[in-house]
Short mmCIF file of C-alpha atoms and ligand atoms in Angstrom, two decimals:
data_model
loop_
_atom_site.label_atom_id
_atom_site.label_comp_id
_atom_site.label_asym_id
_atom_site.label_seq_id
_atom_site.Cartn_x
_atom_site.Cartn_y
_atom_site.Cartn_z
CA MET D 782 -152.06 24.01 137.20
CA LYS D 783 -150.20 27.18 138.18
CA ASN D 784 -153.25 29.45 138.22
CA ILE D 785 -155.26 27.42 140.69
CA HIS D 786 -152.22 27.04 142.88
CA SER D 787 -151.24 30.71 142.95
CA PHE D 788 -154.77 32.13 143.32
CA ASP D 789 -156.39 29.55 145.56
CA PRO D 790 -153.94 27.40 147.50
CA GLU D 791 -156.77 26.11 149.73
CA VAL D 792 -158.61 24.50 146.82
CA ALA D 793 -155.31 23.44 145.24
CA ALA D 794 -154.34 21.58 148.40
CA SER D 795 -157.56 19.57 148.38
CA LEU D 796 -157.27 18.88 144.66
CA GLU D 797 -153.78 17.52 145.21
CA LEU D 798 -155.01 15.30 148.05
CA GLU D 799 -157.82 13.98 145.84
CA LEU D 800 -155.36 13.34 143.00
CA ASN D 801 -153.14 11.38 145.35
CA ARG D 802 -156.12 9.47 146.74
CA GLN D 803 -156.97 8.41 143.20
CA ARG D 804 -153.34 7.48 142.52
CA ASP D 805 -152.61 5.54 145.69
CA GLY D 806 -155.74 3.45 146.13
CA LEU D 807 -157.65 0.78 144.27
CA GLU D 808 -160.74 2.41 142.77
CA MET D 809 -163.30 -0.39 142.51
CA ILE D 810 -166.61 1.47 142.47
CA PRO D 811 -167.98 0.03 139.21
CA SER D 812 -169.53 3.32 138.09
CA GLU D 813 -166.21 5.16 138.26
CA ASN D 814 -163.35 5.46 135.83
CA PHE D 815 -160.34 7.63 134.95
CA VAL D 816 -160.76 9.83 131.88
CA SER D 817 -157.89 10.51 129.51
CA GLU D 818 -155.88 13.72 129.76
CA ALA D 819 -157.50 14.84 126.49
CA VAL D 820 -160.94 14.54 128.10
CA LEU D 821 -159.70 16.45 131.17
CA GLU D 822 -158.36 19.22 128.93
CA ALA D 823 -161.65 19.44 127.04
CA LEU D 824 -163.57 19.89 130.31
CA GLY D 825 -161.38 22.88 131.08
CA SER D 826 -161.62 24.33 127.57
CA VAL D 827 -163.10 27.64 126.40
CA THR D 828 -166.36 25.99 125.34
CA THR D 829 -167.39 26.30 129.00
CA ASN D 830 -167.92 30.01 128.25
CA LYS D 831 -170.58 29.56 125.59
CA TYR D 832 -174.37 29.65 125.81
CA ALA D 833 -175.91 27.50 123.07
CA GLU D 834 -179.56 26.83 123.91
CA GLY D 835 -181.07 24.83 121.08
CA TYR D 836 -179.42 22.30 118.77
CA PRO D 837 -176.75 22.46 116.03
CA GLY D 838 -178.04 24.78 113.28
CA LYS D 839 -181.06 25.88 115.39
CA ARG D 840 -179.70 27.91 118.30
CA TYR D 841 -181.21 30.73 120.33
CA TYR D 842 -177.81 32.46 120.61
CA GLY D 843 -175.32 33.90 118.14
CA GLY D 844 -171.72 32.79 117.83
CA CYS D 845 -172.48 29.07 117.85
CA GLU D 846 -170.79 28.08 114.58
CA TYR D 847 -167.84 26.27 116.19
CA ILE D 848 -169.91 24.89 119.03
CA ASP D 849 -172.23 23.44 116.36
CA THR D 850 -169.32 21.64 114.72
CA ILE D 851 -168.22 20.13 118.04
CA GLU D 852 -171.71 19.06 119.15
CA GLN D 853 -172.38 17.55 115.69
CA LEU D 854 -169.11 15.58 115.90
CA ALA D 855 -170.22 14.17 119.26
CA ILE D 856 -173.62 13.23 117.81
CA ASP D 857 -172.20 11.64 114.65
CA ARG D 858 -169.63 9.62 116.58
CA ALA D 859 -172.21 8.32 119.04
CA LYS D 860 -174.50 7.36 116.13
CA LYS D 861 -171.70 5.40 114.53
CA ILE D 862 -170.55 3.67 117.73
CA PHE D 863 -174.00 2.48 118.80
CA GLY D 864 -175.82 2.32 115.45
CA ALA D 865 -178.30 4.97 116.59
CA GLU D 866 -180.83 6.73 114.36
CA HIS D 867 -180.94 9.82 116.57
CA VAL D 868 -178.72 11.07 119.41
CA ASN D 869 -179.06 13.87 121.94
CA VAL D 870 -175.77 14.59 123.76
CA GLN D 871 -177.10 17.38 125.97
CA PRO D 872 -178.45 15.55 129.06
CA LEU D 873 -176.44 16.78 132.04
CA SER D 874 -176.20 13.33 133.58
CA GLY D 875 -177.83 9.90 133.67
CA ALA D 876 -180.72 10.84 135.95
CA PRO D 877 -181.89 13.84 133.88
CA ALA D 878 -181.51 11.71 130.72
CA ASN D 879 -184.01 9.26 132.20
CA ILE D 880 -186.42 12.01 133.26
CA ALA D 881 -186.31 13.45 129.74
CA ALA D 882 -186.83 10.00 128.20
CA TYR D 883 -189.96 9.42 130.31
CA GLU D 884 -191.24 12.87 129.42
CA ALA D 885 -190.62 12.23 125.72
CA LEU D 886 -192.50 8.92 125.56
CA LEU D 887 -195.12 9.00 128.32
CA ASP D 888 -198.16 10.88 129.52
CA HIS D 889 -198.39 11.52 133.23
CA GLY D 890 -199.95 8.54 134.99
CA ASP D 891 -198.76 6.00 132.40
CA THR D 892 -197.49 2.65 133.63
CA VAL D 893 -193.81 1.70 133.40
CA LEU D 894 -192.42 -1.75 134.16
CA GLY D 895 -188.98 -1.32 135.78
CA MET D 896 -186.71 -3.46 137.95
CA ASP D 897 -186.74 -3.26 141.73
CA LEU D 898 -183.79 -1.31 143.18
CA SER D 899 -182.59 -4.13 145.44
CA HIS D 900 -182.53 -6.46 142.42
CA GLY D 901 -180.17 -4.19 140.49
CA GLY D 902 -182.42 -1.39 139.18
CA HIS D 903 -181.59 2.32 139.56
CA LEU D 904 -183.29 4.91 141.77
CA THR D 905 -184.47 6.73 138.64
CA HIS D 906 -186.37 3.61 137.53
CA GLY D 907 -189.30 4.47 139.75
CA HIS D 908 -188.06 4.26 143.31
CA PRO D 909 -190.66 5.87 145.61
CA VAL D 910 -188.18 8.60 146.71
CA THR D 911 -188.01 10.05 143.17
CA GLN D 912 -190.16 12.67 141.52
CA SER D 913 -190.73 10.36 138.52
CA SER D 914 -192.40 7.80 140.77
CA LYS D 915 -194.99 10.43 141.68
CA ILE D 916 -195.63 11.33 138.03
CA TYR D 917 -195.78 7.84 136.48
CA ASN D 918 -197.09 4.53 137.72
CA PHE D 919 -194.03 2.31 138.15
CA VAL D 920 -194.55 -1.42 138.59
CA ARG D 921 -191.45 -3.29 139.74
CA TYR D 922 -190.23 -6.65 138.52
CA LYS D 923 -187.56 -8.73 140.23
CA THR D 924 -184.88 -11.26 139.42
CA ASN D 925 -185.76 -14.92 140.01
CA ALA D 926 -184.64 -17.15 142.89
CA GLU D 927 -181.38 -17.96 141.06
CA GLY D 928 -180.85 -14.24 140.74
CA LYS D 929 -181.25 -14.04 136.97
CA LEU D 930 -183.43 -11.64 135.08
CA ASP D 931 -186.66 -13.62 134.64
CA LEU D 932 -188.10 -12.75 131.24
CA ASP D 933 -191.01 -15.20 131.60
CA ASN D 934 -192.05 -13.35 134.73
CA LEU D 935 -191.47 -10.02 132.97
CA ARG D 936 -193.84 -11.19 130.22
CA GLU D 937 -196.52 -12.25 132.71
CA MET D 938 -196.26 -8.89 134.46
CA ALA D 939 -196.41 -7.06 131.14
CA ILE D 940 -199.59 -8.94 130.19
CA GLU D 941 -201.10 -8.19 133.61
CA HIS D 942 -200.16 -4.50 133.94
CA LYS D 943 -200.18 -3.44 130.24
CA PRO D 944 -197.31 -0.94 130.67
CA LYS D 945 -196.76 1.78 128.09
CA LEU D 946 -193.01 1.34 128.59
CA ILE D 947 -190.80 -1.60 129.57
CA LEU D 948 -187.49 -0.56 131.11
CA VAL D 949 -184.35 -2.69 131.35
CA GLY D 950 -180.69 -1.90 132.07
CA TYR D 951 -179.37 -1.76 135.61
CA SER D 952 -176.85 -0.49 138.15
CA ALA D 953 -175.99 -3.61 140.11
CA TYR D 954 -176.87 -6.46 137.76
CA SER D 955 -173.95 -8.46 136.44
CA ARG D 956 -175.53 -10.51 133.67
CA GLU D 957 -176.18 -10.15 129.96
CA ILE D 958 -179.63 -8.92 128.87
CA ASP D 959 -181.58 -10.49 125.97
CA PHE D 960 -182.88 -7.25 124.44
CA GLU D 961 -184.47 -9.02 121.45
CA ARG D 962 -186.67 -11.11 123.71
CA VAL D 963 -187.64 -8.01 125.73
CA GLN D 964 -188.63 -6.30 122.45
CA GLU D 965 -190.77 -9.34 121.52
CA ILE D 966 -192.56 -9.15 124.87
CA ALA D 967 -193.10 -5.41 124.38
CA ASP D 968 -194.49 -6.00 120.89
CA GLU D 969 -196.85 -8.62 122.27
CA VAL D 970 -198.37 -6.17 124.78
CA GLY D 971 -198.02 -3.01 122.67
CA ALA D 972 -195.43 -1.38 124.94
CA MET D 973 -192.44 0.78 124.05
CA THR D 974 -188.95 -0.27 125.11
CA MET D 975 -186.29 1.65 127.00
CA ALA D 976 -182.81 0.49 127.99
CA ASP D 977 -180.65 2.38 130.48
CA ILE D 978 -177.11 1.31 129.62
CA ALA D 979 -175.44 3.78 132.03
CA HIS D 980 -173.13 1.11 133.42
CA ILE D 981 -172.38 -1.00 130.37
CA ALA D 982 -172.21 1.58 127.55
CA GLY D 983 -168.45 1.14 127.16
CA LEU D 984 -168.76 -2.63 126.92
CA ILE D 985 -171.51 -2.24 124.32
CA ALA D 986 -169.49 0.36 122.38
CA ALA D 987 -166.68 -2.18 122.13
CA GLY D 988 -168.99 -4.98 121.01
CA GLU D 989 -168.45 -6.86 124.27
CA MET D 990 -172.12 -6.89 125.32
CA ASN D 991 -175.48 -7.00 123.52
CA ASN D 992 -176.49 -3.65 122.02
CA PRO D 993 -180.12 -2.54 122.48
CA VAL D 994 -179.78 0.64 120.41
CA PRO D 995 -180.73 -0.82 116.99
CA ILE D 996 -183.69 -2.67 118.57
CA PHE D 997 -185.25 -0.49 121.29
CA ASP D 998 -187.34 2.67 121.08
CA ILE D 999 -185.04 4.61 123.36
CA VAL D 1000 -181.72 4.08 125.13
CA THR D 1001 -180.28 6.32 127.83
CA THR D 1002 -176.78 6.28 129.22
CA THR D 1003 -174.21 8.11 131.23
CA THR D 1004 -170.94 8.91 129.49
CA HIS D 1005 -168.69 8.63 132.54
CA LYS D 1006 -168.88 4.99 133.60
CA THR D 1007 -167.45 2.24 131.36
CA LEU D 1008 -167.65 4.61 128.39
CA ARG D 1009 -164.84 6.59 130.13
CA GLY D 1010 -165.91 10.06 129.10
CA PRO D 1011 -166.83 13.17 131.09
CA ARG D 1012 -169.60 13.12 133.72
CA GLY D 1013 -172.73 13.45 131.62
CA GLY D 1014 -175.70 11.77 129.95
CA MET D 1015 -176.94 10.90 126.46
CA ILE D 1016 -180.15 9.70 124.83
CA MET D 1017 -180.30 7.55 121.69
CA CYS D 1018 -183.59 6.75 119.98
CA LYS D 1019 -185.45 5.77 116.83
CA LYS D 1020 -186.07 8.61 114.37
CA LYS D 1021 -189.78 8.60 115.19
CA HIS D 1022 -189.00 9.73 118.77
CA ALA D 1023 -186.32 12.28 117.81
CA LYS D 1024 -188.47 15.41 118.03
CA ALA D 1025 -190.06 14.38 121.33
CA VAL D 1026 -186.68 13.56 122.85
CA ASP D 1027 -185.05 16.83 121.78
CA LYS D 1028 -188.02 18.82 123.09
CA ALA D 1029 -188.04 16.94 126.38
CA VAL D 1030 -184.33 17.70 126.99
CA PHE D 1031 -184.56 21.35 125.89
CA PRO D 1032 -186.69 23.30 126.69
CA GLY D 1033 -188.59 20.61 128.62
CA LEU D 1034 -186.03 19.94 131.31
CA GLN D 1035 -182.79 21.85 130.80
CA GLY D 1036 -181.46 25.24 129.80
CA GLY D 1037 -178.11 25.83 128.10
CA PRO D 1038 -176.11 22.71 127.29
CA HIS D 1039 -172.72 22.29 128.96
CA GLU D 1040 -170.68 22.56 125.79
CA ASN D 1041 -167.36 21.92 127.53
CA VAL D 1042 -168.73 18.55 128.59
CA ILE D 1043 -170.06 17.95 125.08
CA THR D 1044 -166.56 18.75 123.76
CA ALA D 1045 -165.20 16.12 126.13
CA LYS D 1046 -167.90 13.66 125.03
CA ALA D 1047 -166.83 14.09 121.39
CA ILE D 1048 -163.26 13.25 122.34
CA ALA D 1049 -164.23 10.30 124.52
CA PHE D 1050 -166.33 8.91 121.66
CA LYS D 1051 -163.34 9.13 119.33
CA GLU D 1052 -161.35 7.22 121.94
CA ALA D 1053 -164.08 4.58 122.12
CA MET D 1054 -163.75 4.05 118.35
CA GLN D 1055 -160.06 3.08 118.60
CA PRO D 1056 -158.89 -0.56 118.58
CA GLU D 1057 -157.33 0.02 122.02
CA PHE D 1058 -160.78 0.59 123.48
CA LYS D 1059 -161.89 -2.85 122.30
CA GLU D 1060 -158.92 -4.36 124.12
CA TYR D 1061 -159.80 -2.28 127.16
CA ALA D 1062 -163.38 -3.59 127.26
CA LYS D 1063 -162.23 -7.20 126.84
CA GLN D 1064 -159.79 -6.74 129.72
CA ILE D 1065 -162.50 -5.22 131.96
CA LYS D 1066 -164.49 -8.44 131.54
CA ALA D 1067 -161.46 -10.72 131.93
CA ASN D 1068 -160.49 -8.91 135.13
CA ALA D 1069 -164.02 -9.21 136.54
CA LYS D 1070 -163.96 -12.96 135.78
CA VAL D 1071 -160.76 -13.37 137.79
CA LEU D 1072 -162.39 -11.60 140.75
CA GLU D 1073 -165.45 -13.84 140.37
CA VAL D 1074 -163.34 -17.00 140.55
CA GLU D 1075 -160.95 -15.80 143.26
CA LEU D 1076 -163.56 -14.28 145.58
CA GLY D 1077 -165.95 -17.19 145.00
CA SER D 1078 -163.27 -19.67 146.04
CA ARG D 1079 -162.70 -17.64 149.22
CA GLY D 1080 -166.30 -18.11 150.34
CA PHE D 1081 -167.88 -14.89 149.13
CA LYS D 1082 -171.43 -15.28 147.84
CA LEU D 1083 -171.75 -13.83 144.33
CA MET D 1084 -175.22 -12.61 143.51
CA PHE D 1085 -176.67 -13.52 140.09
CA GLY D 1086 -174.23 -16.46 140.13
CA GLY D 1087 -171.26 -14.42 138.87
CA THR D 1088 -170.65 -11.86 136.16
CA ASP D 1089 -170.83 -11.32 132.39
CA ASN D 1090 -169.80 -7.69 132.62
CA HIS D 1091 -167.62 -5.35 134.67
CA LEU D 1092 -169.15 -5.73 138.13
CA LEU D 1093 -169.84 -8.11 140.97
CA LEU D 1094 -172.54 -7.84 143.60
CA ILE D 1095 -171.43 -9.78 146.64
CA ASP D 1096 -173.35 -10.89 149.72
CA VAL D 1097 -170.74 -10.50 152.48
CA THR D 1098 -172.92 -11.70 155.37
CA PRO D 1099 -171.61 -15.32 155.10
CA LYS D 1100 -168.32 -13.72 156.24
CA ASP D 1101 -170.09 -12.45 159.39
CA VAL D 1102 -169.78 -8.87 158.23
CA THR D 1103 -172.28 -6.31 156.92
CA GLY D 1104 -171.91 -4.31 153.72
CA HIS D 1105 -171.16 -1.18 155.71
CA GLU D 1106 -168.48 -2.89 157.80
CA ALA D 1107 -166.90 -4.39 154.69
CA GLU D 1108 -166.87 -1.01 152.91
CA THR D 1109 -165.23 0.64 155.95
CA ALA D 1110 -162.57 -2.06 156.33
CA LEU D 1111 -161.74 -1.92 152.62
CA ASP D 1112 -161.51 1.88 152.76
CA LYS D 1113 -158.89 1.59 155.50
CA ALA D 1114 -157.00 -0.85 153.29
CA GLY D 1115 -156.99 1.60 150.36
CA ILE D 1116 -159.68 -0.28 148.40
CA THR D 1117 -162.76 1.75 147.45
CA VAL D 1118 -166.03 -0.16 146.90
CA ASN D 1119 -169.62 0.63 147.80
CA LYS D 1120 -172.03 -1.10 150.12
CA ASN D 1121 -175.11 -2.24 148.22
CA MET D 1122 -178.47 -3.93 148.73
CA ILE D 1123 -178.75 -7.53 147.54
CA PRO D 1124 -182.03 -8.87 146.08
CA ASP D 1125 -184.78 -8.80 148.75
CA ASP D 1126 -182.19 -7.61 151.25
CA PRO D 1127 -183.43 -8.11 154.81
CA ARG D 1128 -181.10 -5.29 155.94
CA LYS D 1129 -181.44 -1.51 155.46
CA PRO D 1130 -179.92 0.61 152.59
CA LEU D 1131 -177.40 2.33 154.92
CA ASP D 1132 -176.16 -1.00 156.24
CA PRO D 1133 -177.07 -3.59 153.60
CA SER D 1134 -175.85 -7.16 153.17
CA GLY D 1135 -173.70 -6.59 150.15
CA ILE D 1136 -170.90 -4.74 148.46
CA ARG D 1137 -170.67 -3.89 144.79
CA LEU D 1138 -167.34 -3.70 143.06
CA GLY D 1139 -166.01 -3.56 139.53
CA THR D 1140 -162.97 -3.40 137.29
CA PRO D 1141 -163.33 -0.44 134.83
CA ALA D 1142 -161.07 2.00 136.71
CA LEU D 1143 -158.38 -0.53 137.61
CA THR D 1144 -158.35 -1.75 134.01
CA THR D 1145 -157.86 1.82 132.78
CA ARG D 1146 -154.74 1.95 134.95
CA GLY D 1147 -153.43 -1.08 133.09
CA MET D 1148 -154.03 -3.77 135.71
CA LYS D 1149 -154.57 -7.30 134.43
CA GLU D 1150 -155.25 -10.83 135.70
CA ASP D 1151 -152.17 -11.03 137.97
CA GLU D 1152 -153.10 -7.83 139.78
CA MET D 1153 -156.73 -9.01 140.14
CA ARG D 1154 -155.56 -12.12 141.98
CA LYS D 1155 -153.70 -9.88 144.42
CA VAL D 1156 -156.73 -7.61 144.75
CA ALA D 1157 -159.01 -10.56 145.61
CA ASP D 1158 -156.57 -11.64 148.28
CA TRP D 1159 -156.38 -8.14 149.78
CA ILE D 1160 -160.18 -7.88 149.82
CA ASP D 1161 -160.47 -11.18 151.68
CA ARG D 1162 -157.67 -10.28 154.12
CA ALA D 1163 -159.08 -6.81 154.82
CA ILE D 1164 -162.58 -8.09 155.53
CA SER D 1165 -161.21 -10.81 157.83
CA ALA D 1166 -159.03 -8.23 159.61
CA ARG D 1167 -161.77 -5.58 159.85
CA ASN D 1168 -161.13 -5.00 163.58
CA ASP D 1169 -157.35 -4.98 163.26
CA ASP D 1170 -156.20 -1.51 162.19
CA ASP D 1171 -152.54 -2.56 162.06
CA GLU D 1172 -153.27 -5.29 159.53
CA LEU D 1173 -155.47 -2.90 157.51
CA SER D 1174 -152.63 -0.35 157.40
CA LYS D 1175 -150.27 -3.09 156.29
CA ILE D 1176 -152.59 -3.99 153.41
CA LYS D 1177 -152.91 -0.31 152.50
CA ALA D 1178 -149.12 -0.05 152.25
CA GLU D 1179 -149.00 -3.12 149.99
CA VAL D 1180 -151.78 -1.63 147.82
CA GLU D 1181 -149.89 1.65 147.51
CA GLU D 1182 -146.72 -0.17 146.55
CA MET D 1183 -148.55 -1.95 143.73
CA THR D 1184 -150.41 1.14 142.44
CA LYS D 1185 -147.03 2.90 141.97
CA ASN D 1186 -146.47 0.56 139.03
CA PHE D 1187 -149.60 1.93 137.32
CA PRO D 1188 -149.07 5.70 137.11
CA LEU D 1189 -152.08 7.99 136.85
CA TYR D 1190 -151.90 11.52 135.36
CA GLU D 1191 -148.13 11.40 135.75
CA LYS D 1192 -147.34 15.04 135.05
CA LEU D 1193 -150.35 16.52 136.78
CA SER D 1194 -149.91 18.56 139.94
CA TYR D 1195 -152.10 21.15 141.62
CA THR D 1196 -149.43 22.38 144.01
CA GLU D 1197 -146.57 23.39 141.72
C1 PLP T 391 -175.48 5.79 137.26
C2 PLP T 391 -176.82 5.47 136.73
C3 PLP T 391 -177.76 6.48 136.47
C4 PLP T 391 -177.59 7.91 136.94
O1 PLP T 391 -176.54 8.59 136.41
P1 PLP T 391 -176.08 9.98 137.11
O2 PLP T 391 -175.11 10.48 136.12
O3 PLP T 391 -175.52 9.62 138.43
O4 PLP T 391 -177.28 10.85 137.21
C5 PLP T 391 -178.94 6.13 135.86
N1 PLP T 391 -179.20 4.85 135.54
C6 PLP T 391 -178.34 3.85 135.81
C7 PLP T 391 -178.70 2.45 135.44
C8 PLP T 391 -177.13 4.12 136.43
O5 PLP T 391 -176.31 3.13 136.74
#
């Protein structure tokens, strides 16, 4: 990266520090991942220069013939991977994809049934701090006492509130979702169905989790979590919603699409179609299972009773520690997780009872079951030693030693 380095050493220095942070630590935030070098190259490609308002073949700018080919490749690959009738690859990220989906399907004031944030839902699913919550009438459902998604309760609430849209798919929920049953409930009450697969898209792409795309009216996702593409969003839907979705994204919500990101999406989708990606998704789940067993046996309380996917939501208060304290201690030990609310959390969002962690990024680095056993042990040790900075530094050194065996962007440097 000679040009950054010679023109702007200040930025280059910080980039190098960030690169080394990613290399040296254990990245366990379940919504993060490491993209391939091909995806990185695409993000820095010349397609960043191009305005292309509109859609392939119907643009408001000249010179879009090659951009059209690239965007169409991204669309066709996504259709094939997920079995989608229609795909829009222009949403800038997951949150705008959801806003556009609501706008495509709903009138202002319509009722949406979505999951409560502390039970695993996402802010964009109607949390009172969002703009969407002021536009639509969100009713929140919760997981049951055992922590599972309670579809009988969902049905009762659907009958009571007559929503126009039922929304499933979550940010901190670790269990499989029965999309067919949700569709039956929706049919019974005359509602449309939306799944937000932002977290699990990669697992679905690999056939490792249930796929709502062939069943539901509309499915939104990010492309940068388990799908391991560039930071961005995508909407998939039935043909009958195609026009409304495209209009809601542009000109409804956005201007010119970020074609460099769409270029990177096309490449990431090709990667997701390779046999290696299937192995990757299997290993993500196997690694999460090891953490479930190892952390469970060390006295951590696993919400939802464990995991079927890539993440674990853990109540750390039985260890006499808060989510914030656990996050801070783990940070000092070189392990990055995030504090998180647990269902009906009696504590506040900035210092909740839980932490959320996952395996997609570590699995990308090539770590397997043996490494996960070490990771579980470090997590337990670091939380126990939260007031002992010497011990935390010792763990950090052990972590760094291990991560050296799993090189990341080996030839990349921002300072030479
Ligand atoms: C991450 C996430 C989003 C938001 O994606 P951004 O790219 O951060 O805007 C939306 N929905 C769910 C379920 C998510 O997990």
